[in-house]
Coordinates of C-alpha atoms in Angstrom, one line a residue:
M18 CA 82.2 180.7 91.3
I19 CA 85.4 179.6 93.1
S20 CA 88.4 178.7 90.9
D21 CA 91.3 179.2 93.3
H22 CA 94.2 178.1 91.1
G23 CA 92.5 178.5 87.7
D24 CA 92.2 182.1 86.7
P25 CA 89.8 182.1 83.8
M26 CA 91.6 184.9 82.1
A27 CA 95.1 183.5 82.3
P28 CA 96.8 183.1 78.9
P29 CA 96.9 179.5 77.6
G30 CA 100.0 177.3 77.9
G31 CA 101.1 178.4 81.4
E32 CA 102.2 176.0 84.1
Q33 CA 98.8 176.1 85.8
T34 CA 96.7 176.9 82.8
G35 CA 94.7 174.1 81.3
G36 CA 91.2 172.8 80.7
Q37 CA 89.8 174.2 84.0
N38 CA 90.6 177.8 83.1
V39 CA 88.9 177.4 79.7
Y40 CA 85.9 175.7 81.3
V41 CA 85.4 178.4 84.0
R42 CA 85.8 181.2 81.5
E43 CA 83.5 179.8 78.8
L44 CA 80.8 178.6 81.3
A45 CA 80.8 182.1 83.0
R46 CA 80.7 183.8 79.6
H47 CA 77.7 181.8 78.4
L48 CA 75.9 182.0 81.6
G49 CA 76.3 185.7 81.3
K50 CA 74.7 185.6 77.9
K51 CA 71.7 183.9 79.5
G52 CA 71.4 186.7 82.0
V53 CA 73.0 184.9 84.9
V54 CA 75.3 187.3 86.9
V55 CA 78.6 185.6 87.8
D56 CA 81.4 186.5 90.1
V57 CA 84.5 184.3 89.7
F58 CA 86.9 184.4 92.7
T59 CA 90.4 183.3 92.0
H60 CA 93.9 183.6 93.4
W61 CA 95.8 186.7 92.3
D62 CA 98.7 184.9 90.8
D63 CA 99.6 187.6 88.2
P64 CA 100.3 190.9 89.9
D65 CA 100.1 192.7 86.6
R66 CA 96.4 191.9 86.2
P67 CA 93.8 194.1 87.9
Q68 CA 92.1 192.8 91.1
V69 CA 88.7 193.1 89.5
E70 CA 88.1 192.5 85.8
Y71 CA 84.9 192.6 83.7
P72 CA 85.7 190.3 80.8
F73 CA 82.1 189.6 79.6
D74 CA 78.6 190.9 80.2
G75 CA 77.4 190.0 83.6
V76 CA 80.8 188.4 84.6
R77 CA 83.4 189.7 87.0
V78 CA 86.7 188.0 87.8
I79 CA 87.8 189.0 91.4
R80 CA 91.4 188.2 92.3
L81 CA 92.4 187.6 96.0
A82 CA 96.0 187.7 97.3
A83 CA 95.1 185.3 100.1
G84 CA 98.4 186.0 101.9
K85 CA 100.6 186.1 98.8
K86 CA 100.0 188.0 95.6
G87 CA 101.9 186.2 92.9
Y88 CA 102.4 182.7 91.6
V89 CA 101.8 179.9 94.1
P90 CA 102.0 176.2 93.0
K91 CA 98.5 174.7 93.3
D92 CA 99.8 172.0 95.6
R93 CA 100.7 174.7 98.1
L94 CA 97.4 176.7 97.8
L95 CA 95.6 174.6 100.4
R96 CA 97.5 176.4 103.2
H97 CA 96.3 179.7 101.8
V98 CA 92.6 178.7 102.0
P99 CA 91.8 180.3 105.4
A100 CA 93.2 183.6 104.1
F101 CA 91.4 183.2 100.8
V102 CA 88.0 182.7 102.6
S103 CA 88.7 185.6 104.9
E104 CA 89.6 188.0 102.1
L105 CA 86.7 186.9 100.0
G106 CA 84.3 187.7 102.9
Q107 CA 85.9 191.1 103.3
M108 CA 85.5 191.8 99.5
V109 CA 81.9 190.8 99.5
R110 CA 81.0 193.0 102.5
R111 CA 82.9 196.0 101.0
D112 CA 81.4 195.6 97.5
R113 CA 78.6 198.1 96.9
R114 CA 77.1 195.8 94.3
V115 CA 76.7 193.0 96.7
G116 CA 77.2 194.0 100.4
S117 CA 76.4 190.5 101.8
F118 CA 76.3 186.9 100.8
D119 CA 72.5 187.1 100.8
R120 CA 72.7 188.5 97.3
Y121 CA 74.2 185.3 95.9
H122 CA 72.2 182.4 94.6
L123 CA 74.8 179.6 95.2
I124 CA 78.5 178.7 95.2
H125 CA 80.0 176.7 92.3
S126 CA 83.4 175.4 93.2
H127 CA 86.0 174.1 90.8
Y128 CA 88.7 171.6 91.7
W129 CA 89.2 170.1 95.2
I130 CA 91.0 173.1 96.8
S131 CA 88.2 175.4 95.7
G132 CA 85.9 172.7 97.0
R133 CA 87.3 173.3 100.4
V134 CA 86.8 177.0 100.0
G135 CA 83.2 176.3 99.0
R136 CA 82.6 174.0 102.0
L137 CA 83.8 176.7 104.4
L138 CA 81.7 179.3 102.7
K139 CA 78.6 177.1 102.7
A140 CA 79.1 176.5 106.5
R141 CA 79.3 180.2 107.2
T142 CA 76.7 181.5 104.8
G143 CA 74.1 178.8 104.3
L144 CA 74.5 179.0 100.5
P145 CA 74.1 175.7 98.6
Q146 CA 77.2 174.4 96.9
V147 CA 77.6 172.9 93.4
H148 CA 81.0 171.3 92.8
T149 CA 82.9 170.2 89.6
S150 CA 86.1 168.2 90.3
H151 CA 87.9 168.6 86.9
S152 CA 90.4 165.9 88.1
L153 CA 90.4 163.4 90.9
G154 CA 93.1 162.4 93.2
L155 CA 92.2 158.7 92.9
D156 CA 92.9 158.8 89.2
K157 CA 96.2 160.6 89.7
I158 CA 97.4 158.3 92.5
E159 CA 97.3 155.3 90.3
H160 CA 100.0 156.8 88.1
Q161 CA 101.8 159.2 90.4
P162 CA 101.3 157.8 94.0
R163 CA 104.0 160.1 95.5
A164 CA 102.4 163.2 93.9
V165 CA 99.1 163.0 95.8
D166 CA 98.8 164.2 99.4
P167 CA 96.4 161.9 101.3
S168 CA 94.7 165.0 102.6
R169 CA 93.5 165.6 99.0
L170 CA 91.6 162.3 99.0
E171 CA 90.0 163.1 102.3
E172 CA 89.0 166.6 101.2
E173 CA 87.6 165.4 97.9
R174 CA 85.5 162.8 99.7
A175 CA 84.2 165.5 102.1
V176 CA 83.4 167.9 99.2
V177 CA 81.5 165.5 96.9
T178 CA 79.6 163.9 99.8
H179 CA 78.4 167.2 101.3
A180 CA 77.9 169.3 98.2
D181 CA 74.3 169.9 97.2
A182 CA 75.1 168.9 93.6
V183 CA 78.1 167.4 92.0
V184 CA 78.8 167.9 88.2
A185 CA 80.5 165.1 86.5
T186 CA 81.8 165.8 83.0
S187 CA 81.4 162.2 81.7
P188 CA 79.6 159.0 82.7
P189 CA 82.9 157.3 83.8
E190 CA 83.5 160.1 86.3
V191 CA 80.1 159.3 87.8
E192 CA 81.2 155.8 88.7
R193 CA 84.5 157.0 90.0
L194 CA 82.7 159.5 92.3
V195 CA 80.2 156.9 93.6
E196 CA 82.5 153.9 93.9
G197 CA 85.7 155.7 94.9
Y198 CA 84.4 158.5 97.1
G199 CA 80.9 157.5 98.2
A200 CA 79.3 160.4 96.5
P201 CA 75.4 160.1 96.6
R202 CA 74.5 159.1 93.0
E203 CA 71.2 161.1 93.2
R204 CA 73.1 164.4 93.6
I205 CA 75.3 163.9 90.6
R206 CA 74.5 165.4 87.2
V207 CA 76.4 164.7 84.0
I208 CA 77.1 167.9 82.2
P209 CA 80.0 167.7 79.8
C210 CA 82.5 170.4 78.9
G211 CA 81.7 172.6 75.9
V212 CA 83.6 174.0 73.0
D213 CA 83.4 177.4 71.2
P214 CA 82.7 176.7 67.5
D215 CA 83.7 180.3 66.6
V216 CA 87.3 179.5 67.7
F217 CA 87.6 175.7 67.3
R218 CA 86.4 175.0 63.8
P219 CA 87.6 173.5 60.5
R220 CA 89.9 175.8 58.6
P221 CA 90.4 174.4 55.2
G222 CA 93.2 175.8 53.2
Q223 CA 94.9 177.5 56.1
L224 CA 98.2 176.4 57.3
P225 CA 99.9 177.7 60.5
P226 CA 103.5 179.0 60.2
G227 CA 105.8 176.0 60.4
R228 CA 103.4 173.5 58.9
E229 CA 105.2 172.1 55.9
P230 CA 102.8 170.6 53.2
E231 CA 105.3 167.9 52.2
E232 CA 105.4 166.4 55.8
L233 CA 102.9 164.3 57.6
T234 CA 102.4 166.0 61.0
L235 CA 101.5 164.6 64.4
F236 CA 100.3 167.3 66.9
F237 CA 100.2 167.4 70.7
A238 CA 98.9 170.2 72.9
G239 CA 99.1 170.2 76.7
R240 CA 101.2 170.8 79.7
F241 CA 104.5 168.9 80.1
V242 CA 103.4 167.0 83.2
P243 CA 103.3 163.2 83.7
Q244 CA 99.5 163.1 83.4
K245 CA 99.5 164.2 79.8
G246 CA 101.8 161.3 78.6
V247 CA 104.1 163.4 76.4
D248 CA 106.9 160.9 77.3
V249 CA 104.8 158.1 76.0
L250 CA 104.2 160.0 72.8
G251 CA 108.0 160.6 72.4
C252 CA 108.6 156.8 72.7
A253 CA 105.8 156.1 70.2
F254 CA 107.1 158.6 67.7
A255 CA 110.6 157.2 67.8
R256 CA 109.2 153.7 67.4
L257 CA 107.0 154.8 64.5
A258 CA 109.8 156.7 62.7
R259 CA 112.2 153.7 62.8
G260 CA 110.0 151.7 60.3
W261 CA 108.3 154.5 58.5
R262 CA 108.7 154.5 54.7
G263 CA 106.2 157.2 53.7
K264 CA 106.4 161.0 53.5
P265 CA 108.6 162.7 56.1
L266 CA 107.2 162.8 59.6
R267 CA 107.1 165.6 62.0
L268 CA 105.9 165.8 65.6
V269 CA 104.8 169.3 66.8
L270 CA 104.3 170.0 70.5
A271 CA 102.3 173.0 71.8
G272 CA 102.4 174.0 75.4
G273 CA 105.0 173.3 78.0
D274 CA 108.6 174.6 77.5
G275 CA 108.9 176.5 74.3
P276 CA 112.0 177.3 72.2
R277 CA 112.8 180.4 74.3
V278 CA 112.9 178.6 77.6
P279 CA 116.6 178.2 78.7
V280 CA 117.7 174.6 79.1
A281 CA 118.4 175.3 82.8
D282 CA 114.7 176.1 83.3
W283 CA 113.3 173.1 81.5
S284 CA 110.7 171.0 83.4
P285 CA 111.4 167.4 84.3
Q286 CA 109.1 166.2 81.6
R287 CA 110.9 168.3 78.9
R288 CA 114.3 166.9 80.0
L289 CA 112.9 163.3 79.9
L290 CA 111.4 163.9 76.5
E291 CA 114.6 165.3 75.1
Q292 CA 116.4 162.2 76.3
I293 CA 113.8 159.9 74.6
L294 CA 113.9 161.8 71.3
R295 CA 117.7 161.9 71.2
A296 CA 118.0 158.2 72.1
G297 CA 115.5 157.4 69.3
G298 CA 117.3 159.5 66.8
V299 CA 114.3 161.7 66.0
R300 CA 115.1 165.0 67.8
D301 CA 115.5 166.8 64.5
R302 CA 111.9 165.8 63.5
V303 CA 110.3 167.5 66.5
T304 CA 109.2 171.1 66.9
F305 CA 108.5 172.7 70.2
L306 CA 106.1 175.6 69.8
G307 CA 105.6 176.6 73.5
P308 CA 102.3 178.2 74.6
V309 CA 100.0 179.2 71.7
D310 CA 96.8 181.1 71.7
Q311 CA 93.4 179.4 70.8
E312 CA 93.3 180.7 67.2
R313 CA 96.7 179.2 66.4
L314 CA 95.9 176.1 68.3
S315 CA 92.8 175.5 66.2
L316 CA 94.8 176.0 63.1
W317 CA 97.3 173.3 64.2
F318 CA 94.5 170.9 65.2
H319 CA 92.9 171.2 61.7
A320 CA 96.2 171.3 59.7
A321 CA 97.7 168.3 61.5
D322 CA 97.3 164.8 60.0
V323 CA 96.8 163.3 63.4
V324 CA 96.3 164.8 66.9
A325 CA 97.6 162.6 69.8
V326 CA 96.1 162.8 73.3
P327 CA 98.2 160.1 75.2
S328 CA 97.1 161.0 78.7
R329 CA 97.6 158.7 81.6
Y330 CA 94.2 159.9 83.0
E331 CA 91.6 162.6 82.3
S332 CA 88.3 163.3 83.9
F333 CA 87.2 164.8 80.6
G334 CA 89.9 165.8 78.1
M335 CA 89.3 169.4 76.9
V336 CA 92.2 169.2 74.3
A337 CA 90.5 166.2 72.7
L338 CA 87.2 168.0 72.4
E339 CA 88.9 171.1 70.9
A340 CA 90.7 169.0 68.4
L341 CA 87.4 167.2 67.4
A342 CA 85.7 170.5 67.0
S343 CA 88.5 171.6 64.7
G344 CA 87.9 168.6 62.5
A345 CA 91.0 166.7 63.6
A346 CA 91.6 162.9 63.4
V347 CA 92.4 162.0 67.0
V348 CA 94.2 159.1 68.7
A349 CA 93.5 159.2 72.5
S350 CA 94.1 157.0 75.5
K351 CA 91.1 154.9 76.6
V352 CA 91.0 156.4 80.1
G353 CA 88.4 158.3 82.1
G354 CA 86.5 160.9 80.1
L355 CA 88.5 160.4 77.0
S356 CA 86.9 157.0 76.5
H357 CA 83.6 158.8 76.3
T358 CA 84.6 162.1 74.5
V359 CA 86.4 160.3 71.7
K360 CA 84.2 157.6 70.3
H361 CA 86.4 154.7 68.9
G362 CA 86.0 154.3 65.2
V363 CA 83.5 157.2 64.9
S364 CA 85.4 160.3 65.9
G365 CA 88.8 158.9 66.7
L366 CA 90.8 155.9 67.8
H367 CA 91.4 154.6 71.3
V368 CA 94.7 153.1 72.6
P369 CA 95.6 151.7 76.0
P370 CA 97.3 154.2 78.3
V371 CA 101.1 154.1 78.7
D372 CA 101.5 151.8 75.8
D373 CA 103.9 153.3 73.3
E374 CA 103.7 150.3 71.0
A375 CA 99.9 150.5 70.7
L376 CA 100.1 154.2 70.2
A377 CA 102.7 153.9 67.5
A378 CA 100.5 151.3 65.7
A379 CA 97.4 153.5 65.9
L380 CA 99.4 156.5 64.6
E381 CA 100.7 154.4 61.7
R382 CA 97.3 153.2 60.9
L383 CA 95.9 156.7 60.6
L384 CA 98.8 158.2 58.8
S385 CA 98.7 155.4 56.2
D386 CA 94.9 155.7 55.6
E387 CA 93.7 159.1 54.3
A388 CA 90.2 157.8 53.8
L389 CA 90.0 156.7 57.5
R390 CA 91.2 160.1 58.6
R391 CA 88.6 161.9 56.5
R392 CA 85.9 159.6 57.9
L393 CA 86.9 160.3 61.5
R394 CA 87.1 164.0 60.9
R395 CA 83.5 164.0 59.6
G396 CA 82.4 161.9 62.6
A397 CA 84.1 164.3 65.0
L398 CA 82.3 167.4 63.6
R399 CA 78.9 165.6 63.8
Q400 CA 79.5 164.6 67.4
V401 CA 80.6 168.0 68.5
R402 CA 77.6 169.8 66.9
R403 CA 75.2 167.3 68.5
E404 CA 76.7 167.2 72.1
Y405 CA 79.1 169.9 73.0
A406 CA 77.9 173.4 72.1
W407 CA 78.5 175.8 75.0
Q408 CA 75.0 177.2 74.8
R409 CA 73.7 173.8 75.5
I410 CA 76.1 173.3 78.4
A411 CA 75.2 176.6 80.0
A412 CA 71.5 175.9 79.7
A413 CA 72.0 172.6 81.5
M414 CA 74.0 174.2 84.2
D415 CA 71.5 177.0 84.6
A416 CA 68.8 174.4 85.0
L417 CA 70.9 172.7 87.7
Y418 CA 71.4 176.0 89.6
Q419 CA 67.6 176.5 89.5
E420 CA 67.0 173.0 90.8
V421 CA 69.5 173.4 93.7
G422 CA 68.2 176.8 94.5
T423 CA 64.6 175.8 94.5
A424 CA 65.3 173.0 96.9
W425 CA 67.1 175.5 99.3
P426 CA 65.6 178.3 101.4
T427 CA 68.2 180.9 100.1
P428 CA 66.5 183.5 97.8
L429 CA 67.3 183.1 94.1
M430 CA 69.2 186.4 93.9
A431 CA 72.4 187.3 92.2
P432 CA 74.5 190.5 92.4
A433 CA 73.0 193.3 90.4
S434 CA 74.5 193.9 87.0
S435 CA 77.2 196.6 86.7

């Protein structure tokens, strides 16, 4: 696997740590359980981590400096791709377990920069390429036109039109790939993200530190970037609080800039959110947790009265899925994969994106109706058990790998287990 900017073992809540890191880690872990041997190549962005790590049976994480060991913003990683490919080739040739690319079955690239790495490796080695986009530039450009380099769209088009198989995580993504990029429909397979039920599960009677029983709690988890819509949530919370007459409200935010981050180092979205909350007179009702681990995250998902996922766009929406698996009542933007992952009226409620008035109304509806919250929580758990177990996802991916490999002259071989 190639996951250039998404180290699967990076701690949650970092600037470049999100759904892709979780996806790659859990997919590799569950493929390993099925006997598939996986090498994950990623950028060595944390010098304190070893270059080679063995986190699970059959899985190695191999970190490459690619010209610069240490943090590199993902929008600057493209210039390091030639060095990444060169170093990867050297590592494979030196590796006593592998020795040459002939020992690999295929390349599975994640995100468009890794897709370019995969394209170059495919051209050099003849290995088939499976690609998962995780997010698409065409979605981002609608909301942040200045944040998308035109070269990204060109590269995404090249990757999805030349890959031997493309994995879409939801049906809406299929249409985006076909209509927006010209991807061959017959090469696309819908395989959703999965969730670990041992971590994300209902936790009745357990309250995380800071959760006050006398308060009604809204919860958000995610990076503080425009895509995630935390500014929209801030506006909606201020609007909701102005007319609220029930139990005290509290908004709890996990991820992004936590309480120990100096004001001088706040991200632009944190600064904007502070302005919104202070202008709305609700800053004292908001708690910033900063990055939290998965166990604590699941506790908050279940303990919160409502979980808000106000994203401007999402190819899938891993946070929403983890919240559903924890038995949360979810309000999510009706965009991209969220429109499929959260089923309106069954496992959550939909609202239009970037509409703080509609979001405030949906939050008020849920907070005012405990019976509705219970019904959505039950629906969420049924949906997750039926559709999103990682064992099921890994089996579907393994079947795709076999399909791609069978149609290709490369031997179905993987590196020998350590």
